[in-house]
């Protein structure tokens, strides 16, 4: 195809052809007479007209289905016209291909996004969306594309947010179908009144935030009670109403001592929990001899019980347990201390290390007050107590089982709880096969 030559070229080509026809006709006139001259002129003009008409017809035909590859061929001026059309069509096609490629890339990127993306038109009808958005809003884009989003997400806060027109702050949208879903919704206007709606799942973050708030409130509350008692006694002693040396004064000092002990225990448990949470696995591990470990736990339990209970240790399957000795001692110690604290005087507490298939299990069974089934799933939550006053009276912090749960999780172990109100409880820490080694004699048995 020739390069474009412009309007001048069209005029010049036409003028040359017309001039040549006129020249030939004039020559015919001079040589053969006027009728030949006029005849030649008519024939020349007819040929020119026919060529134009046939090229025009080719152009009209092509316009019905224009494509770069099928632009007709022409000569003279028409060659110039067809070349220009060819270039233009090819340019448009290339641009279309580029745009399609950009669109495909954009859609596959939006499809892969972990957030929900919806494109809304000026009437807030859905134009396009990714699978995550379909899942979040429970919509089916094959069916729902073109529908107003407000008809599909019938939440008054969401509808008001869409209509607000000020989207600087995201909307926290709570949806509950089966399980709760909290979405952070952002709207970004673009183009001509179109909007990009972005939805991010913040359920976990919201839960953590609530837990954090509850935790701070709980700790403040737990510390406030003993501090109020302490400050009350200090006031009485300071203003001299009760002399420090008097029996009442000594009693006040004892109670103050109890309260400060309670605060210390709480802070120690909080520090233990924070250390457990700040690292993902036990700091150092070793094969711990179970009989030795449990003998220490047993001695501590007897000291805590001070003869009020019968405490029996039975290492049925001697061997080793791989883990962090200090953490394991703290977890087992908490289970045993709970058994002592929630078993009335004269009760029996049985500590057993036994083998269940290839697993190693440490069970603490007591004949204590027991726990109602509804409470069992929540016992390992921080500060969860069945009987608040009993826990306090016996020096509980409400963090013992949270610590146990943490330590066991770090050792890939599970906590199993069975209980009968008024009859007693069984707390079992179940360790996986790869953490336990039983002595050969036991394996054979
Ligand atoms: P606490 O310091 O209050 O004992 P824990 O986290 O150790 O906190 O235990 C949570 C709650 O579980 C206790 O407040 C108590 O109500 C209940 N609990 C734990 N162990 C026993 C048990 N052996 N018998 C009865 N109740 C128990």
XYZ file of C-alpha atoms and ligand atoms in Angstrom:
472
model
C 0.000 0.000 0.000
C 1.259 3.538 -0.881
C 1.994 6.197 1.669
C -0.684 8.904 2.159
C -0.242 11.791 -0.194
C -3.047 14.166 0.913
C -5.780 16.182 -0.749
C -3.349 17.816 -3.233
C -2.572 14.398 -4.641
C -6.291 13.679 -5.209
C -6.772 16.932 -7.095
C -3.608 16.491 -9.108
C -4.421 12.883 -10.108
C -7.960 13.904 -11.129
C -6.682 16.922 -13.044
C -4.074 14.794 -14.921
C -6.661 12.165 -15.920
C -9.211 14.808 -17.000
C -6.458 16.715 -18.856
C -5.252 13.532 -20.610
C -8.828 12.693 -21.695
C -9.324 16.234 -22.978
C -5.964 16.151 -24.797
C -6.734 12.834 -26.523
C -10.243 14.076 -27.454
C -8.792 17.305 -28.878
C -6.285 15.322 -30.933
C -9.113 13.109 -32.254
C -11.100 16.265 -33.109
C -8.154 17.728 -35.067
C -7.275 14.472 -36.843
C -10.688 12.887 -37.469
C -13.169 15.658 -37.058
C -15.486 16.967 -34.286
C -17.673 13.855 -33.969
C -14.600 11.701 -33.259
C -13.364 14.299 -30.821
C -16.656 14.424 -28.900
C -16.983 10.629 -29.082
C -13.511 10.137 -27.640
C -14.295 12.634 -24.845
C -17.567 10.845 -24.005
C -15.827 7.441 -24.010
C -12.946 8.741 -21.841
C -15.319 10.294 -19.307
C -17.437 7.101 -19.274
C -14.325 4.999 -18.487
C -13.350 7.383 -15.678
C -16.900 7.333 -14.269
C -17.072 3.517 -14.441
C -13.784 3.189 -12.562
C -15.009 5.536 -9.854
C -18.369 3.719 -9.625
C -16.784 0.278 -9.370
C -14.405 1.470 -6.611
C -17.338 3.152 -4.844
C -19.315 -0.110 -5.032
C -16.292 -1.993 -3.581
C -16.120 0.567 -0.746
C -19.856 0.245 0.027
C -19.542 -3.555 0.023
C -16.564 -3.405 2.363
C -18.302 -0.981 4.754
C -20.945 -3.670 5.422
C -18.256 -5.754 7.088
C -15.117 -3.649 7.581
C -11.913 -5.500 8.416
C -8.291 -4.530 7.799
C -7.581 -7.706 5.837
C -10.427 -7.205 3.353
C -9.946 -3.544 2.350
C -10.461 -3.516 -1.483
C -7.650 -2.729 -3.884
C -7.990 0.345 -6.056
C -5.904 2.467 -8.359
C -5.194 6.159 -8.570
C -7.188 8.257 -6.136
C -8.993 5.158 -4.832
C -5.710 3.503 -4.028
C -5.028 6.495 -1.789
C -8.503 6.237 -0.164
C -8.269 2.458 0.429
C -4.739 2.729 1.817
C -5.917 5.327 4.352
C -8.874 3.102 5.321
C -6.574 0.091 5.692
C -4.253 1.972 8.006
C -7.111 3.327 10.084
C -8.854 -0.037 10.443
C -5.633 -1.769 11.355
C -4.848 0.957 13.963
C -8.325 0.613 15.505
C -8.007 -3.169 15.612
C -4.620 -2.966 17.293
C -6.000 -0.508 19.826
C -8.949 -2.820 20.443
C -6.610 -5.771 20.974
C -4.534 -3.735 23.412
C -7.656 -2.620 25.306
C -9.003 -6.180 25.396
C -5.669 -7.408 26.732
C -5.667 -4.670 29.412
C -9.263 -5.552 30.359
C -8.461 -9.270 30.540
C -5.429 -8.516 32.706
C -7.463 -6.222 34.967
C -10.223 -8.810 35.356
C -7.863 -11.645 36.124
C -6.063 -9.437 38.674
C -9.406 -8.456 40.261
C -10.485 -12.104 40.178
C -7.336 -13.133 42.066
C -7.763 -10.411 44.703
C -8.563 -11.710 48.178
C -10.968 -8.770 48.601
C -14.420 -8.541 47.026
C -14.593 -6.157 44.033
C -17.799 -4.907 42.389
C -18.118 -2.363 39.580
C -21.328 -0.329 39.916
C -22.758 2.062 37.319
C -24.283 5.475 38.033
C -27.557 3.806 39.126
C -25.661 1.479 41.490
C -26.387 -1.505 39.278
C -23.780 -4.248 39.204
C -21.704 -4.226 36.026
C -19.042 -6.686 37.053
C -17.693 -8.403 40.143
C -15.149 -10.995 41.258
C -15.905 -14.403 42.846
C -14.976 -13.125 46.337
C -17.661 -10.420 46.051
C -20.162 -13.082 44.913
C -19.337 -15.080 48.020
C -19.423 -12.119 50.447
C -22.750 -10.739 49.204
C -24.285 -14.150 48.363
C -24.949 -13.133 44.749
C -24.609 -14.924 41.419
C -23.237 -12.554 38.800
C -24.468 -14.699 35.880
C -27.964 -13.984 37.146
C -27.585 -10.762 39.102
C -25.406 -8.616 36.810
C -27.390 -5.493 35.906
C -29.405 -5.617 39.163
C -29.292 -2.693 41.629
C -26.954 -3.773 44.456
C -29.423 -2.379 47.038
C -31.963 -5.020 45.936
C -29.467 -7.789 46.639
C -27.769 -6.526 49.811
C -30.796 -5.440 51.809
C -29.039 -3.814 54.713
C -30.220 -0.288 55.649
C -26.724 0.847 56.721
C -25.247 -0.387 53.457
C -27.929 1.310 51.327
C -27.544 4.583 53.251
C -23.752 4.366 52.832
C -24.051 3.896 49.060
C -26.343 6.900 48.720
C -24.262 9.095 51.015
C -21.740 10.104 48.382
C -19.008 10.664 51.000
C -16.887 7.551 51.197
C -13.805 8.732 53.061
C -14.491 6.404 55.995
C -15.188 2.720 55.330
C -18.443 1.112 56.461
C -18.258 -1.830 58.889
C -20.968 -4.125 57.635
C -22.102 -7.051 59.793
C -23.741 -9.832 57.841
C -24.963 -12.954 59.530
C -25.890 -15.925 57.451
C -25.005 -18.940 59.528
C -21.701 -17.639 60.785
C -20.996 -13.979 61.344
C -19.159 -12.013 58.670
C -17.860 -8.484 59.227
C -16.918 -6.613 56.054
C -15.094 -3.326 55.718
C -16.687 -1.638 52.690
C -14.975 1.082 50.675
C -16.379 2.889 47.640
C -14.055 4.522 45.103
C -15.752 6.675 42.456
C -14.134 6.701 39.002
C -14.896 7.429 35.324
C -18.327 8.879 34.676
C -20.314 8.253 37.856
C -19.047 4.688 38.079
C -17.933 3.178 41.380
C -15.566 0.507 42.524
C -16.876 -1.207 45.650
C -14.214 -2.992 47.682
C -15.140 -5.391 50.486
C -12.601 -6.848 52.924
C -13.302 -9.586 55.472
C -12.343 -8.150 58.876
C -14.207 -10.713 61.010
C -11.031 -12.026 62.624
C -9.656 -8.567 63.209
C -12.958 -7.467 64.787
C -12.937 -10.511 67.072
C -9.342 -9.822 68.110
C -10.194 -6.194 68.762
C -13.144 -7.220 70.971
C -10.933 -9.747 72.778
C -8.285 -7.093 73.356
C -10.848 -4.658 74.758
C -12.363 -7.349 77.001
C -8.911 -8.385 78.159
C -7.887 -4.867 79.158
C -11.235 -4.399 80.945
C -10.819 -7.738 82.751
C -7.248 -7.093 83.881
C -8.191 -3.622 85.121
C -11.125 -5.088 87.007
C -9.032 -7.910 88.517
C -6.403 -5.443 89.735
C -8.888 -2.869 90.913
C -10.544 -5.126 93.504
C -7.410 -5.954 95.560
C -6.106 -2.405 95.167
C -9.361 -0.972 96.537
C -9.080 -3.268 99.566
C -5.411 -2.343 100.076
C -6.016 1.364 99.804
C -8.976 1.127 102.236
C -6.843 -0.583 104.891
C -3.938 1.790 104.315
C -6.254 4.731 104.900
C -7.509 3.267 108.185
C -3.988 2.513 109.378
C -2.631 5.865 108.220
C -5.193 8.030 110.016
C -4.462 6.135 113.249
C -8.054 4.935 113.869
C -6.681 1.420 114.085
C -3.163 1.180 115.602
C -0.807 -1.014 113.536
C 0.221 -3.029 116.586
C -3.336 -3.797 117.734
C -5.030 -7.142 116.920
C -7.283 -5.351 114.360
C -4.227 -3.683 112.875
C -2.428 -7.004 112.528
C -5.517 -8.540 110.936
C -5.654 -5.635 108.460
C -1.993 -6.226 107.582
C -2.694 -9.931 106.978
C -5.564 -9.102 104.648
C -3.384 -6.583 102.832
C -0.763 -9.249 102.441
C -3.361 -11.629 100.913
C -4.445 -8.958 98.445
C -0.915 -8.141 97.354
C -0.253 -11.882 96.957
C -3.301 -12.088 94.750
C -2.040 -9.233 92.585
C 1.370 -10.858 92.345
C -0.170 -14.182 91.229
C -2.245 -12.381 88.639
C 0.773 -10.544 87.283
C 2.847 -13.738 87.253
C 0.107 -15.533 85.275
C -0.191 -12.582 82.896
C 3.563 -12.617 82.332
C 3.505 -16.392 81.734
C 0.695 -15.968 79.187
C 2.469 -13.106 77.457
C 5.709 -15.127 77.212
C 3.753 -18.073 75.793
C 2.048 -15.818 73.262
C 5.154 -13.985 72.130
C 6.812 -17.144 70.781
C 5.210 -19.769 68.578
C 6.805 -22.910 70.058
C 8.604 -24.028 73.238
C 11.915 -22.214 73.757
C 13.983 -25.335 74.359
C 12.882 -28.938 74.261
C 14.245 -32.083 75.810
C 13.104 -35.617 76.560
C 11.694 -35.099 80.061
C 11.435 -38.103 82.378
C 7.718 -38.290 83.147
C 8.073 -40.041 86.542
C 10.463 -37.320 87.817
C 8.328 -34.500 86.481
C 5.149 -35.906 88.019
C 6.853 -36.596 91.344
C 7.582 -32.845 91.637
C 4.011 -31.972 90.628
C 2.724 -34.491 93.199
C 4.835 -32.964 95.999
C 3.615 -29.473 95.131
C 0.003 -30.683 95.125
C 0.387 -32.246 98.579
C 1.873 -29.019 99.898
C -1.057 -27.039 98.457
C -3.619 -29.470 99.868
C -1.943 -29.449 103.285
C -3.387 -32.832 104.151
C -6.981 -31.973 103.268
C -7.094 -34.474 100.347
C -5.859 -37.903 99.446
C -3.567 -37.345 96.453
C -2.367 -40.403 94.533
C 0.186 -40.566 91.685
C 0.239 -43.487 89.280
C 2.795 -43.574 86.456
C 1.301 -46.495 84.514
C 3.516 -46.103 81.469
C 6.963 -44.790 82.459
C 9.008 -43.112 79.782
C 9.811 -39.658 78.435
C 7.849 -36.731 77.112
C 9.579 -34.370 74.673
C 8.901 -30.758 75.484
C 9.832 -27.770 77.574
C 10.074 -28.984 81.157
C 9.210 -25.660 82.749
C 6.133 -25.152 80.560
C 4.931 -28.712 81.130
C 5.373 -28.325 84.875
C 3.398 -25.108 84.854
C 0.549 -26.702 82.821
C 0.379 -29.898 84.932
C 0.740 -27.819 88.101
C -2.274 -25.691 87.108
C -4.430 -28.781 86.483
C -3.470 -30.263 89.837
C -3.885 -26.967 91.699
C -7.429 -26.654 90.240
C -8.258 -30.182 91.433
C -7.064 -29.271 94.954
C -8.935 -25.946 94.963
C -12.234 -27.285 93.609
C -12.350 -30.472 95.697
C -13.784 -30.205 99.192
C -11.785 -31.486 102.143
C -11.590 -35.283 102.335
C -11.828 -35.685 98.578
C -9.529 -37.825 96.415
C -7.273 -36.640 93.616
C -5.724 -39.148 91.235
C -2.809 -38.191 88.930
C -2.132 -40.744 86.176
C 0.315 -40.922 83.285
C -0.989 -43.597 80.930
C -0.823 -44.850 77.406
C -3.749 -44.548 74.951
C -2.768 -46.271 71.723
C 0.388 -44.466 70.686
C -0.492 -41.313 72.646
C 0.668 -40.380 76.136
C -1.994 -39.007 78.502
C -1.729 -37.145 81.809
C -5.059 -37.279 83.668
C -6.040 -35.434 86.821
C -9.253 -36.877 88.248
C -10.879 -35.370 91.319
C -13.982 -35.997 93.418
C -14.694 -32.279 93.599
C -17.599 -29.966 92.839
C -17.656 -30.729 89.099
C -18.603 -28.420 86.221
C -21.882 -28.079 84.301
C -21.521 -29.162 80.669
C -22.440 -25.690 79.281
C -19.313 -24.182 80.831
C -16.837 -26.763 79.583
C -16.164 -25.319 76.084
C -15.374 -21.892 77.590
C -13.150 -22.902 80.507
C -9.891 -22.144 78.687
C -10.927 -18.545 77.887
C -8.993 -16.021 79.934
C -10.824 -14.970 83.102
C -13.688 -17.409 82.480
C -14.858 -18.778 85.822
C -17.853 -20.905 86.690
C -18.022 -19.614 90.233
C -16.288 -16.269 90.554
C -16.253 -16.079 94.344
C -15.008 -19.671 94.798
C -12.180 -19.008 92.342
C -11.188 -15.839 94.246
C -11.498 -17.425 97.678
C -9.120 -20.181 96.644
C -6.645 -17.743 95.108
C -7.580 -18.298 91.447
C -6.652 -15.803 88.766
C -8.974 -17.147 86.063
C -5.929 -17.656 83.822
C -4.850 -21.189 84.839
C -6.620 -23.141 82.117
C -5.755 -20.480 79.491
C -2.084 -21.148 80.323
C -2.667 -24.936 80.198
C -4.324 -24.626 76.780
C -1.463 -22.489 75.437
C 1.254 -24.833 76.663
C -0.558 -27.898 75.287
C -1.095 -26.236 71.896
C 2.630 -25.444 71.728
C 3.253 -29.160 72.315
C 0.608 -30.213 69.745
C -1.348 -31.732 72.620
C -5.083 -31.551 73.345
C -7.021 -30.880 76.535
C -9.986 -33.182 77.201
C -12.445 -32.347 79.972
C -15.163 -34.563 81.432
C -17.153 -33.597 84.491
C -20.189 -34.465 86.602
C -21.631 -31.793 88.846
C -21.201 -32.825 92.480
C -19.170 -35.923 91.600
C -15.914 -34.666 90.152
C -13.901 -33.815 87.025
C -11.266 -35.394 84.783
C -8.837 -33.152 82.948
C -6.591 -34.995 80.439
C -3.624 -33.636 78.500
C -3.190 -35.870 75.430
C 0.250 -35.839 73.773
C 0.894 -37.103 70.231
C 2.945 -40.253 69.606
C 5.961 -38.350 68.272
C 6.436 -36.615 71.651
C 6.285 -39.719 73.852
C 8.599 -42.681 74.379
C 7.484 -45.567 76.587
C 9.961 -47.878 78.280
C 10.300 -51.160 76.336
C 8.918 -53.202 79.248
C 5.673 -51.302 78.981
C 5.530 -51.659 75.193
C 5.869 -55.408 75.577
C 3.207 -55.510 78.263
P -9.185 -20.195 88.234
O -7.970 -19.446 88.585
O -10.433 -19.420 88.464
O -9.212 -21.548 88.814
P -8.813 -21.551 85.717
O -8.579 -21.006 84.367
O -7.773 -22.430 86.282
O -9.125 -20.321 86.651
O -10.165 -22.347 85.677
C -11.315 -21.743 85.111
C -12.561 -22.206 85.829
O -12.784 -23.572 85.570
C -12.488 -22.092 87.313
O -12.855 -20.807 87.761
C -13.460 -23.150 87.783
O -14.763 -22.622 87.788
C -13.376 -24.212 86.692
N -12.516 -25.355 87.066
C -11.256 -25.581 86.694
N -10.799 -26.755 87.199
C -11.812 -27.288 87.900
C -11.975 -28.508 88.645
N -10.999 -29.407 88.768
N -13.178 -28.713 89.211
C -14.168 -27.835 89.096
N -14.087 -26.673 88.437
C -12.928 -26.400 87.808
